[in-house]
Coordinates of C-alpha atoms and ligand atoms in Angstrom, one line a residue:
X174 CA 98.4 -20.3 40.1
X175 CA 96.7 -18.4 43.0
X176 CA 98.1 -18.5 46.5
X177 CA 96.2 -17.2 49.5
X178 CA 98.5 -15.4 52.0
X179 CA 96.1 -16.3 54.9
X180 CA 97.0 -20.0 54.3
X181 CA 100.7 -19.5 53.5
X182 CA 103.5 -20.2 55.9
X183 CA 105.2 -16.8 55.4
X184 CA 106.2 -15.5 58.8
X185 CA 107.4 -12.0 58.3
X186 CA 109.3 -10.1 60.9
X187 CA 109.4 -6.4 61.7
X188 CA 112.8 -6.5 63.4
X189 CA 116.2 -7.5 61.9
X190 CA 117.5 -10.9 63.2
X191 CA 120.4 -10.6 65.7
X192 CA 123.9 -10.9 64.2
X193 CA 122.8 -10.5 60.6
X194 CA 125.8 -8.8 58.9
X195 CA 124.6 -9.1 55.3
X196 CA 121.6 -7.3 53.8
X197 CA 120.5 -10.6 52.2
X198 CA 120.6 -12.4 55.5
X199 CA 118.5 -9.7 57.2
X200 CA 115.9 -9.4 54.4
X201 CA 115.5 -13.1 53.6
X202 CA 114.8 -13.8 57.2
X203 CA 112.5 -10.8 57.7
X204 CA 110.6 -11.6 54.5
X205 CA 109.8 -15.1 55.9
X206 CA 111.8 -16.9 53.1
X207 CA 114.4 -18.7 55.2
X208 CA 115.1 -19.8 58.8
X209 CA 118.3 -20.9 60.5
X210 CA 118.4 -24.3 62.2
X211 CA 121.9 -23.9 63.5
X212 CA 124.9 -22.0 62.3
X213 CA 125.3 -22.8 58.6
X214 CA 122.2 -24.9 58.3
X215 CA 119.1 -23.2 56.8
X216 CA 115.6 -24.2 55.9
X217 CA 113.9 -22.6 53.0
X218 CA 110.3 -21.7 53.8
X219 CA 107.7 -22.2 51.1
X220 CA 108.0 -18.8 49.3
X221 CA 111.8 -19.0 49.6
X222 CA 111.9 -22.4 48.1
X223 CA 109.9 -21.2 45.1
X224 CA 112.7 -18.7 44.4
X225 CA 115.4 -21.4 44.8
X226 CA 113.5 -23.6 42.4
X227 CA 113.1 -20.9 39.8
X228 CA 116.8 -20.4 39.8
X229 CA 117.3 -24.1 39.5
X230 CA 115.0 -24.2 36.5
X231 CA 117.0 -21.4 34.8
X232 CA 120.2 -23.3 35.4
X233 CA 118.6 -26.6 34.1
X234 CA 117.4 -25.0 30.9
X235 CA 120.8 -23.6 30.1
X236 CA 122.5 -26.9 30.9
X237 CA 120.0 -28.7 28.7
X238 CA 120.7 -26.1 26.0
X239 CA 124.3 -27.1 25.7
X240 CA 123.5 -30.8 25.6
X241 CA 123.8 -31.5 29.3
X242 CA 122.1 -34.7 30.5
X243 CA 120.6 -34.5 34.0
X244 CA 121.2 -37.4 36.3
X245 CA 121.2 -37.9 40.1
X246 CA 124.0 -39.2 42.3
X247 CA 123.9 -40.0 46.0
X248 CA 125.0 -37.5 48.7
X249 CA 126.9 -40.2 50.5
X250 CA 130.0 -41.8 49.0
X251 CA 132.2 -44.6 50.2
X252 CA 135.4 -43.1 51.6
X253 CA 137.6 -45.3 49.4
X254 CA 136.6 -43.2 46.3
X255 CA 137.9 -40.1 48.1
X256 CA 141.1 -42.0 49.2
X257 CA 141.8 -42.7 45.6
X258 CA 142.2 -39.0 44.8
X259 CA 143.7 -38.0 48.2
X260 CA 140.9 -35.6 48.8
X261 CA 139.8 -37.6 51.9
X262 CA 142.2 -35.2 53.8
X263 CA 140.3 -32.0 52.9
X264 CA 139.3 -30.5 56.3
X265 CA 135.8 -29.4 55.0
X266 CA 134.8 -33.0 54.3
X267 CA 132.2 -34.4 56.6
X268 CA 133.0 -38.0 57.4
X269 CA 130.9 -40.7 59.0
X270 CA 130.6 -44.5 59.1
X271 CA 127.7 -47.0 58.8
X272 CA 126.7 -49.5 61.4
X273 CA 129.4 -51.9 60.3
X274 CA 132.1 -49.1 60.7
X275 CA 132.5 -48.8 57.0
X276 CA 133.7 -45.2 56.4
X277 CA 131.7 -42.8 54.2
X278 CA 131.8 -39.2 53.3
X279 CA 129.1 -36.6 52.6
X280 CA 130.1 -35.5 49.1
X281 CA 131.2 -31.8 49.0
X282 CA 131.2 -32.1 45.2
X283 CA 130.9 -35.2 43.0
X284 CA 134.1 -35.6 40.9
X285 CA 134.9 -38.9 42.5
X286 CA 131.4 -40.4 42.1
X287 CA 131.0 -39.2 38.5
X288 CA 134.4 -40.4 37.4
X289 CA 133.6 -43.8 39.0
X290 CA 130.7 -43.9 36.5
X291 CA 132.8 -42.4 33.6
X292 CA 134.7 -45.7 33.5
X293 CA 131.7 -46.9 31.4
X294 CA 132.6 -44.4 28.6
X295 CA 134.8 -46.9 26.7
X296 CA 135.1 -45.7 23.2
X297 CA 135.7 -42.5 21.4
X298 CA 132.2 -43.0 20.1
X299 CA 130.9 -42.4 23.7
X300 CA 132.5 -39.0 23.8
X301 CA 131.9 -36.1 24.4
X302 CA 129.4 -36.2 27.2
X303 CA 128.1 -33.6 29.6
X304 CA 126.5 -35.0 32.8
X305 CA 125.0 -32.9 35.6
X306 CA 122.8 -33.1 38.6
X307 CA 121.4 -30.9 41.4
X308 CA 122.4 -32.4 44.7
X309 CA 122.9 -31.4 48.3
X310 CA 126.6 -30.9 49.3
X311 CA 127.9 -31.0 52.8
X312 CA 130.9 -28.8 53.7
X313 CA 132.2 -28.3 57.1
X314 CA 133.0 -24.7 56.5
X315 CA 135.1 -23.1 59.3
X316 CA 133.1 -19.9 59.3
X317 CA 129.5 -20.3 58.0
X318 CA 128.2 -16.7 57.6
X319 CA 125.9 -14.2 56.0
X320 CA 122.8 -16.3 55.7
X321 CA 122.8 -18.3 52.5
X322 CA 126.2 -17.0 51.2
X323 CA 128.3 -19.5 53.1
X324 CA 126.4 -22.5 54.5
X325 CA 127.4 -26.0 55.5
X326 CA 124.7 -27.7 53.4
X327 CA 123.5 -26.5 50.0
X328 CA 122.2 -27.6 46.7
X329 CA 124.8 -27.3 43.9
X330 CA 124.4 -27.9 40.2
X331 CA 127.6 -29.6 39.3
X332 CA 128.2 -30.6 35.8
X333 CA 131.1 -32.7 34.4
X334 CA 132.3 -32.8 30.8
X335 CA 134.1 -35.8 29.3
X336 CA 136.1 -35.4 26.1
X337 CA 138.7 -37.3 24.2
X338 CA 141.3 -34.5 24.2
X339 CA 142.2 -30.9 25.2
X340 CA 140.6 -29.5 22.2
X341 CA 137.3 -31.2 23.1
X342 CA 137.6 -30.0 26.6
X343 CA 138.2 -26.5 25.3
X344 CA 134.9 -26.7 23.4
X345 CA 133.0 -28.0 26.5
X346 CA 134.6 -25.4 28.7
X347 CA 133.6 -22.6 26.3
X348 CA 130.0 -24.0 26.0
X349 CA 129.7 -23.9 29.8
X350 CA 131.2 -20.4 30.0
X351 CA 128.5 -19.2 27.6
X352 CA 125.8 -21.0 29.5
X353 CA 126.9 -19.6 32.8
X354 CA 126.8 -16.1 31.3
X355 CA 123.2 -16.7 30.3
X356 CA 122.2 -18.2 33.7
X357 CA 123.5 -15.1 35.6
X358 CA 122.0 -12.7 33.1
X359 CA 118.6 -14.4 33.4
X360 CA 118.8 -14.3 37.2
X361 CA 119.2 -10.5 37.0
X362 CA 122.7 -10.5 38.5
X363 CA 125.4 -8.0 37.8
X364 CA 128.6 -10.2 37.5
X365 CA 132.0 -10.4 36.0
X366 CA 133.7 -13.6 34.7
X367 CA 137.4 -13.7 35.8
X368 CA 140.4 -16.0 35.5
X369 CA 140.8 -17.6 38.9
X370 CA 142.9 -19.9 41.0
X371 CA 142.1 -23.6 40.7
X372 CA 142.4 -24.3 44.4
X373 CA 141.6 -27.7 45.7
X374 CA 140.2 -28.9 42.4
X375 CA 143.6 -29.3 40.7
X376 CA 143.7 -28.8 36.9
X377 CA 144.7 -26.0 34.6
X378 CA 142.2 -23.2 33.7
X379 CA 139.3 -21.9 35.6
X380 CA 136.8 -19.1 35.5
X381 CA 135.2 -17.6 38.5
X382 CA 131.9 -15.7 38.3
X383 CA 132.0 -12.8 40.7
X384 CA 128.9 -10.7 41.7
X385 CA 129.9 -7.4 43.2
X386 CA 128.4 -7.0 46.7
X387 CA 129.5 -5.6 50.0
X388 CA 128.8 -9.0 51.6
X389 CA 131.3 -10.9 49.4
X390 CA 134.5 -12.6 50.5
X391 CA 136.3 -12.2 47.2
X392 CA 137.7 -9.0 45.7
X393 CA 137.1 -8.3 42.1
X394 CA 139.8 -6.2 40.4
X395 CA 138.8 -4.5 37.2
X396 CA 140.3 -1.9 34.9
X397 CA 138.4 1.3 34.3
X398 CA 138.8 0.7 30.6
X399 CA 137.2 -2.8 30.7
X400 CA 140.2 -4.8 29.4
X401 CA 141.2 -6.5 32.6
X402 CA 139.3 -8.3 35.3
X403 CA 140.6 -10.8 37.9
X404 CA 140.1 -12.2 41.3
X405 CA 142.4 -10.4 43.8
X406 CA 144.0 -13.8 44.5
X407 CA 145.7 -13.9 41.2
X408 CA 145.3 -10.3 40.0
X409 CA 148.3 -8.3 38.9
X410 CA 148.5 -4.6 39.4
X411 CA 151.3 -2.2 38.4
X412 CA 152.3 -0.1 41.4
X413 CA 153.1 3.6 41.0
X414 CA 156.8 4.4 40.3
X415 CA 158.8 5.3 43.4
X416 CA 160.7 8.6 43.9
X417 CA 164.3 7.4 44.1
X418 CA 167.0 9.1 46.0
X419 CA 170.3 9.8 44.1
X420 CA 171.8 6.7 42.4
X421 CA 174.9 5.1 44.1
X422 CA 177.8 3.3 42.5
X423 CA 177.7 0.7 45.2
X424 CA 175.6 -0.1 48.3
X425 CA 176.4 2.2 51.2
X426 CA 175.8 0.9 54.8
X427 CA 173.9 3.2 57.1
X428 CA 173.3 2.8 60.8
X429 CA 169.6 2.5 61.5
X430 CA 169.3 1.9 65.3
X431 CA 166.1 0.3 66.6
X432 CA 164.4 0.7 63.1
X433 CA 162.5 -2.5 62.2
X434 CA 159.7 -1.3 59.9
X435 CA 159.9 0.1 56.4
X436 CA 157.7 3.1 57.5
X437 CA 160.2 4.0 60.2
X438 CA 163.1 3.5 57.8
X439 CA 161.6 5.7 55.2
X440 CA 161.0 8.4 57.8
X441 CA 164.4 8.1 59.3
X442 CA 166.2 8.4 55.9
X443 CA 163.7 11.0 54.5
X444 CA 162.9 8.9 51.5
X445 CA 159.8 7.5 49.7
X446 CA 158.4 4.4 51.4
X447 CA 158.2 2.9 47.9
X448 CA 162.0 3.1 47.6
X449 CA 162.5 0.7 50.5
X450 CA 162.3 -3.1 50.4
X451 CA 160.6 -5.4 52.8
X452 CA 162.3 -8.7 53.6
X453 CA 160.1 -11.7 54.3
X454 CA 162.1 -14.8 55.3
X455 CA 160.1 -18.0 54.7
X456 CA 160.9 -21.7 54.7
X457 CA 160.1 -23.7 51.5
X458 CA 161.2 -27.3 51.0
X459 CA 163.2 -27.1 54.2
X460 CA 165.3 -24.2 53.1
X461 CA 165.2 -20.5 54.1
X462 CA 164.1 -18.4 51.2
X463 CA 164.1 -14.6 51.2
X464 CA 161.0 -13.0 49.6
X465 CA 161.4 -9.3 48.9
X466 CA 158.6 -6.9 48.2
X467 CA 158.5 -3.1 48.1
X468 CA 158.2 -1.3 51.4
X469 CA 154.6 -0.1 50.6
X470 CA 153.5 -3.6 49.5
X471 CA 152.2 -6.8 51.1
X472 CA 153.5 -10.2 50.3
X473 CA 151.0 -12.6 48.7
X474 CA 152.0 -16.0 50.2
X475 CA 149.9 -18.0 47.7
X476 CA 151.7 -16.3 44.8
X477 CA 155.0 -16.9 46.5
X478 CA 154.2 -20.6 47.0
X479 CA 153.2 -20.8 43.3
X480 CA 156.4 -19.2 42.2
X481 CA 158.4 -21.6 44.4
X482 CA 156.2 -24.6 43.6
X483 CA 156.2 -25.5 47.3
X484 CA 154.4 -24.8 50.5
X485 CA 155.8 -21.9 52.4
X486 CA 155.7 -20.9 56.1
X487 CA 157.2 -17.9 57.8
X488 CA 160.8 -18.6 59.1
X489 CA 161.3 -18.8 62.8
X490 CA 163.6 -16.6 64.8
X491 CA 166.4 -19.2 65.2
X492 CA 166.2 -20.1 61.5
X493 CA 166.5 -16.4 60.6
X494 CA 169.5 -15.9 62.8
X495 CA 171.2 -18.9 61.3
X496 CA 170.5 -18.0 57.7
X497 CA 171.2 -14.2 57.9
X498 CA 173.3 -13.7 61.0
X499 CA 171.0 -10.8 61.9
X500 CA 167.7 -10.0 63.5
X501 CA 164.4 -9.5 61.6
X502 CA 164.3 -5.8 60.6
X503 CA 167.8 -5.8 59.2
X504 CA 167.5 -8.6 56.6
X505 CA 168.4 -8.2 53.0
X506 CA 169.4 -9.9 49.8
X507 CA 173.1 -8.8 49.6
X508 CA 175.3 -11.6 50.8
X509 CA 172.4 -14.0 51.5
X510 CA 173.3 -17.5 50.2
X511 CA 169.9 -18.9 49.7
X512 CA 167.2 -18.2 47.1
X513 CA 165.9 -14.7 46.8
X514 CA 162.4 -14.3 45.2
X515 CA 162.1 -10.7 44.1
X516 CA 158.8 -9.0 43.4
X517 CA 158.6 -7.7 39.8
X518 CA 158.2 -4.1 41.2
X519 CA 161.8 -4.3 42.5
X520 CA 163.4 -5.4 39.2
X521 CA 164.7 -2.0 38.3
X522 CA 166.0 0.9 40.5
X523 CA 167.9 1.2 43.7
X524 CA 166.3 0.3 47.0
X525 CA 167.1 0.4 50.7
X526 CA 167.5 -3.1 52.1
X527 CA 168.6 -4.7 55.3
X528 CA 172.4 -5.2 55.6
X529 CA 172.2 -8.6 57.3
X530 CA 173.8 -6.8 60.3
X531 CA 171.5 -6.0 63.2
X532 CA 170.8 -2.2 63.3
X533 CA 172.1 -1.5 59.8
X534 CA 170.7 -1.0 56.3
X535 CA 172.2 -0.7 52.8
X536 CA 171.3 2.2 50.5
X537 CA 171.4 1.9 46.8
X538 CA 170.9 -1.9 46.5
X539 CA 170.4 -2.9 42.9
X540 CA 169.2 -6.2 41.6
X541 CA 171.6 -7.9 39.1
X542 CA 174.5 -5.8 40.3
X543 CA 174.4 -6.5 44.0
X544 CA 172.5 -9.8 44.1
X545 CA 170.7 -12.4 42.0
X546 CA 167.1 -13.4 42.3
X547 CA 164.2 -15.3 40.9
X548 CA 161.7 -12.6 39.8
X549 CA 158.0 -13.1 40.2
X550 CA 154.8 -11.3 40.9
X551 CA 154.4 -11.9 44.7
X552 CA 152.7 -8.8 45.9
X553 CA 149.0 -8.1 46.7
X554 CA 147.7 -5.5 44.3
X555 CA 146.4 -2.4 46.0
X556 CA 144.4 0.8 45.4
X557 CA 146.3 3.2 43.2
X558 CA 147.7 0.4 41.0
X559 CA 147.2 0.5 37.3
X560 CA 146.2 -2.1 34.7
X561 CA 148.8 -4.5 33.5
X562 CA 147.4 -4.2 30.0
X563 CA 146.6 -0.6 29.4
X564 CA 147.8 1.5 32.4
X565 CA 144.2 2.5 33.3
X566 CA 143.2 2.8 36.9
X567 CA 142.2 -0.4 38.7
X568 CA 139.1 -0.6 40.8
X569 CA 138.7 -3.0 43.8
X570 CA 135.2 -4.2 44.8
X571 CA 134.2 -7.0 47.2
X572 CA 132.2 -9.6 45.4
X573 CA 130.5 -13.0 45.9
X574 CA 131.7 -16.0 44.0
X575 CA 128.5 -17.3 42.4
X576 CA 129.9 -19.9 40.1
X577 CA 133.2 -21.6 39.2
X578 CA 134.2 -23.7 36.2
X579 CA 137.4 -25.7 35.9
X580 CA 139.4 -27.6 33.3
X581 CA 140.4 -30.7 35.2
X582 CA 142.2 -32.5 32.4
X583 CA 143.0 -36.1 33.6
X584 CA 143.5 -35.3 37.3
X585 CA 140.5 -37.6 38.2
X586 CA 140.4 -39.9 35.2
X587 CA 143.9 -41.3 35.7
X588 CA 143.5 -42.5 39.3
X589 CA 140.1 -43.9 38.4
X590 CA 141.3 -45.6 35.2
X591 CA 138.6 -43.9 33.2
X592 CA 140.0 -44.5 29.7
X593 CA 138.6 -44.9 26.2
X594 CA 139.8 -46.5 23.1
X595 CA 140.5 -44.2 20.1
X596 CA 140.0 -45.1 16.4
X597 CA 143.3 -46.9 16.5
X598 CA 142.3 -48.8 19.6
X599 CA 144.8 -46.9 21.6
X600 CA 143.8 -46.5 25.3
X601 CA 143.7 -42.9 26.5
X602 CA 142.5 -41.2 29.6
X603 CA 139.2 -39.3 29.3
X604 CA 139.7 -35.5 29.6
X605 CA 137.4 -33.8 32.1
X606 CA 136.0 -30.5 33.1
X607 CA 133.8 -29.6 36.1
X608 CA 131.3 -26.8 36.5
X609 CA 129.7 -25.8 39.7
X610 CA 127.0 -23.3 40.6
X611 CA 125.1 -22.6 43.8
X612 CA 121.4 -21.5 43.4
X613 CA 121.2 -20.6 47.1
X614 CA 124.2 -18.3 46.9
X615 CA 122.8 -16.8 43.7
X616 CA 119.6 -16.1 45.5
X617 CA 121.4 -14.3 48.2
X618 CA 123.6 -12.4 45.7
X619 CA 120.4 -11.2 43.9
X620 CA 119.1 -9.8 47.2
X621 CA 122.4 -8.2 47.9
X622 CA 122.3 -6.4 44.6
X623 CA 118.6 -5.7 44.5
X624 CA 117.0 -4.3 47.6
X625 CA 116.2 -0.9 49.1
X626 CA 115.5 0.2 52.6
X627 CA 112.0 -1.3 52.5
X628 CA 112.9 -4.7 51.3
X629 CA 113.8 -7.0 48.4
X630 CA 113.3 -6.0 44.8
X631 CA 113.1 -9.3 42.9
X632 CA 113.7 -9.5 39.2
X633 CA 110.7 -11.0 37.5
X634 CA 112.7 -14.1 36.4
X635 CA 113.2 -15.4 39.9
X636 CA 110.5 -13.7 42.0
X637 CA 108.5 -16.0 44.2
X638 CA 105.2 -14.7 42.6
X639 CA 104.5 -12.5 39.6
X640 CA 101.8 -10.4 41.2
X641 CA 100.8 -9.5 44.7
X642 CA 97.2 -8.6 45.1
X643 CA 96.5 -6.7 48.3
X644 CA 92.9 -6.7 49.5
X645 CA 92.3 -3.7 51.8
X646 CA 88.9 -5.0 52.8
X647 CA 88.5 -3.6 56.3
X648 CA 85.6 -6.0 56.5
X649 CA 84.1 -5.0 53.1
X650 CA 82.8 -8.1 51.3
X651 CA 82.8 -6.2 48.1
X652 CA 86.6 -5.5 48.3
X653 CA 87.2 -9.1 49.1
X654 CA 85.2 -10.3 46.2
X655 CA 86.8 -7.9 43.7
X656 CA 90.3 -8.7 45.0
X657 CA 89.5 -12.4 44.6
X658 CA 88.1 -11.9 41.1
X659 CA 91.2 -9.8 40.0
X660 CA 93.5 -12.5 41.4
X661 CA 91.6 -15.2 39.6
X662 CA 91.8 -13.3 36.3
X663 CA 95.5 -12.7 36.7
X664 CA 96.0 -16.4 37.5
X665 CA 93.9 -17.5 34.5
X666 CA 96.1 -15.2 32.4
X667 CA 99.1 -17.3 33.4
X668 CA 100.5 -15.2 36.3
X669 CA 101.5 -16.7 39.7
X670 CA 99.5 -14.6 42.1
X671 CA 99.7 -14.1 45.8
X672 CA 96.7 -12.5 47.3
X673 CA 97.0 -10.9 50.7
X674 CA 93.6 -11.9 52.1
X675 CA 94.7 -11.7 55.7
X676 CA 92.8 -9.9 58.3
X677 CA 95.4 -7.2 58.7
X678 CA 95.8 -3.4 58.6
X679 CA 96.7 -1.7 55.3
X680 CA 100.0 -0.5 56.7
X681 CA 101.0 -4.0 57.6
X682 CA 100.1 -5.3 54.2
X683 CA 102.1 -2.6 52.4
X684 CA 105.1 -3.2 54.6
X685 CA 105.0 -6.9 54.0
X686 CA 104.6 -6.5 50.3
X687 CA 107.6 -4.2 50.1
X688 CA 109.6 -6.6 52.2
X689 CA 108.7 -9.6 50.0
X690 CA 109.4 -7.7 46.8
X691 CA 107.0 -9.3 44.3
X692 CA 107.5 -7.3 41.1
X693 CA 103.9 -6.1 40.6
X694 CA 101.5 -5.1 43.3
X695 CA 97.7 -4.6 42.7
X696 CA 95.8 -2.9 45.6
X697 CA 92.1 -3.3 45.8
X698 CA 90.5 -0.9 48.3
X699 CA 87.2 0.8 49.0
X700 CA 88.3 4.2 47.6
X701 CA 89.5 3.0 44.2
X702 CA 86.6 0.6 43.8
X703 CA 84.1 3.5 44.0
X704 CA 85.3 4.5 40.5
X705 CA 85.7 0.9 39.3
X706 CA 89.5 1.0 39.5
X707 CA 92.4 -0.6 41.3
X708 CA 95.9 0.7 42.2
X709 CA 98.9 -0.8 40.5
X710 CA 102.6 -0.3 40.9
X711 CA 105.8 -2.1 40.2
X712 CA 108.2 -2.7 43.1
X713 CA 110.6 -0.3 41.5
X714 CA 108.0 2.5 41.3
X715 CA 107.5 5.2 44.0
X716 CA 103.8 5.6 43.6
X717 CA 100.6 3.8 42.6
X718 CA 98.9 4.3 39.2
X719 CA 95.1 4.0 39.2
X720 CA 93.8 1.8 36.4
X721 CA 90.5 0.5 35.3
X722 CA 89.8 -3.0 36.8
X723 CA 89.5 -4.5 33.4
X724 CA 92.9 -3.3 32.2
X725 CA 95.1 -4.6 34.9
X726 CA 96.4 -7.5 32.8
X727 CA 97.3 -5.1 29.9
X728 CA 99.0 -2.7 32.4
X729 CA 101.2 -5.6 33.6
X730 CA 102.0 -6.6 30.1
X731 CA 103.4 -3.2 29.2
X732 CA 106.8 -2.2 30.5
Ligands
ATP1471 N1 129.6 -22.9 51.6 C1 128.9 -22.6 50.5 N2 127.6 -22.1 50.7 C2 126.8 -21.8 49.7 N3 127.2 -22.0 48.4 C3 128.4 -22.5 48.1 C4 129.3 -22.8 49.2 N4 130.5 -23.3 48.7 C5 130.3 -23.3 47.3 N5 129.1 -22.8 47.0 C6 128.5 -22.6 45.6 O1 129.0 -23.7 44.8 C7 129.7 -23.2 43.7 C8 130.8 -24.1 43.3 O2 131.5 -24.6 44.4 P1 133.1 -24.5 44.5 O3 133.6 -25.7 45.1 O4 133.7 -24.1 43.2 O5 133.2 -23.3 45.5 P2 134.4 -22.8 46.4 O6 135.5 -22.5 45.5 O7 134.6 -23.7 47.5 O8 133.7 -21.5 46.9 P3 134.3 -20.6 48.1 O9 135.7 -20.1 47.5 O10 133.3 -19.5 48.2 O11 134.4 -21.5 49.3 C9 130.2 -21.8 44.2 O12 130.5 -21.0 43.1 C10 129.0 -21.4 45.0 O13 128.0 -20.9 44.1
MG1472 MG1 135.0 -23.4 49.5
ZN1473 ZN1 143.2 -1.8 31.3

């Protein structure tokens, strides 16, 4: 196809948009690919939508490749479907009602609707199935940001697998994991697949696909030796060993006036911060629980909640006084009657802990000898930690979650009564998986990873056009004719060609071409034409090459 830039709605900008924090936000707006309507709501302009749809097509091909069947479910759903699963209470859910006051929701994902349909899978002969669609999701995100990375309305490809048992689910899950790897590879993304938290979906196993980028909201933790990768939310790191002071036969009380932080305590006692412990009193299931992490660590509340299988909140001043008989800053596990959750790092060795007496600490406190505790990993990993598998150094990088796949099990099929009859006519719940991916977020992540100070550098697989022909005519009819002819030839050879036939200066055309980032650029100007040639370069090259007009197609074909 041949597209004439003079006709195209491609409003490029010289200046960065205000408040654009992420590179993708800046460049996608400047290149004329997207425009904001209001915070979190974006329109794709024609060239931007071409990119989106190329990503969609890659995703579709890989889904069809594992036997997925494309369908289409409505955006709106009756609220009662979401009441059945209890997800009606999710704060991100947009709610509305029709003219008769019947409540609806704007689906933020489609488990409810698809499971409603899955009730028609009645026999083991109907299984397995993979159903998917591309559909708009609405999410009332608290903080829409970074252009397309976190928006309130976006197209998602969501797929759902239906199997007769866990074994079948495992096969469906593995098939999706492999398909996702191919999707991201084909889109030219650098990414890592990691075990992740299941969050609001419920269910057992999940894999997150993280694309490293400064604009991300996730943190990817990887081992330098490549044997460990995890999202920081569930990552485990091994902290350095502390330098302990001399071992004591029993805890010794020391007066620590006005000292309420571990840093001040370590300084006052002249010991390693890592040899102190930090007391974090919380309330879980109505009882005060003491969480203990090392003085140089931070408590991970989500890990603590998982260890306790309960929601937790920080304890209030009066609750603390009642449970410990002391003020925050002097709290510790010795003599405390409630549950102590001890971070793994504190399992062995002697630490300084609060004495449960305001203004005093205990030196030489030892787990097992001086107090009992439930031991769990409840710390946030940090720089300097080593790998839980091999002891190698861990690296921390911000990253964008571009895809997420979950094993749901029967979380949705049980409330919806989606059951099938097995060979013995025994009724069993269908076992489900769900697999989400956001083409818009992928698009933004590609830009995050592939740009330079002049603009975007699209990989050929998702570029809006294959070749950008720049006609530097300056009023020359001959240049215009040759540029048109070259563009026609390229188009006839199967390339998607954008020809810059605008009445604009060369500098402007070059700048816009760099900004838009089409992989190959062919420049037709007076100078080169004099020797029957045109100038060609890839977006990744620093300089033009001059080639004979007739050999442009061959030049493009060679890498
Ligand atoms: N607000 C959003 N804007 C753009 N894309 C999104 C958004 N939320 C989710 N996606 C895309 O949909 C995919 C699947 O959605 P899922 O519900 O698993 O995301 P999520 O866990 O809510 O993501 P996040 O943790 O970033 O909010 C994500 O991997 C991402 O590609
Ligand atoms: Mg979310
Ligand atoms: Zn390792």
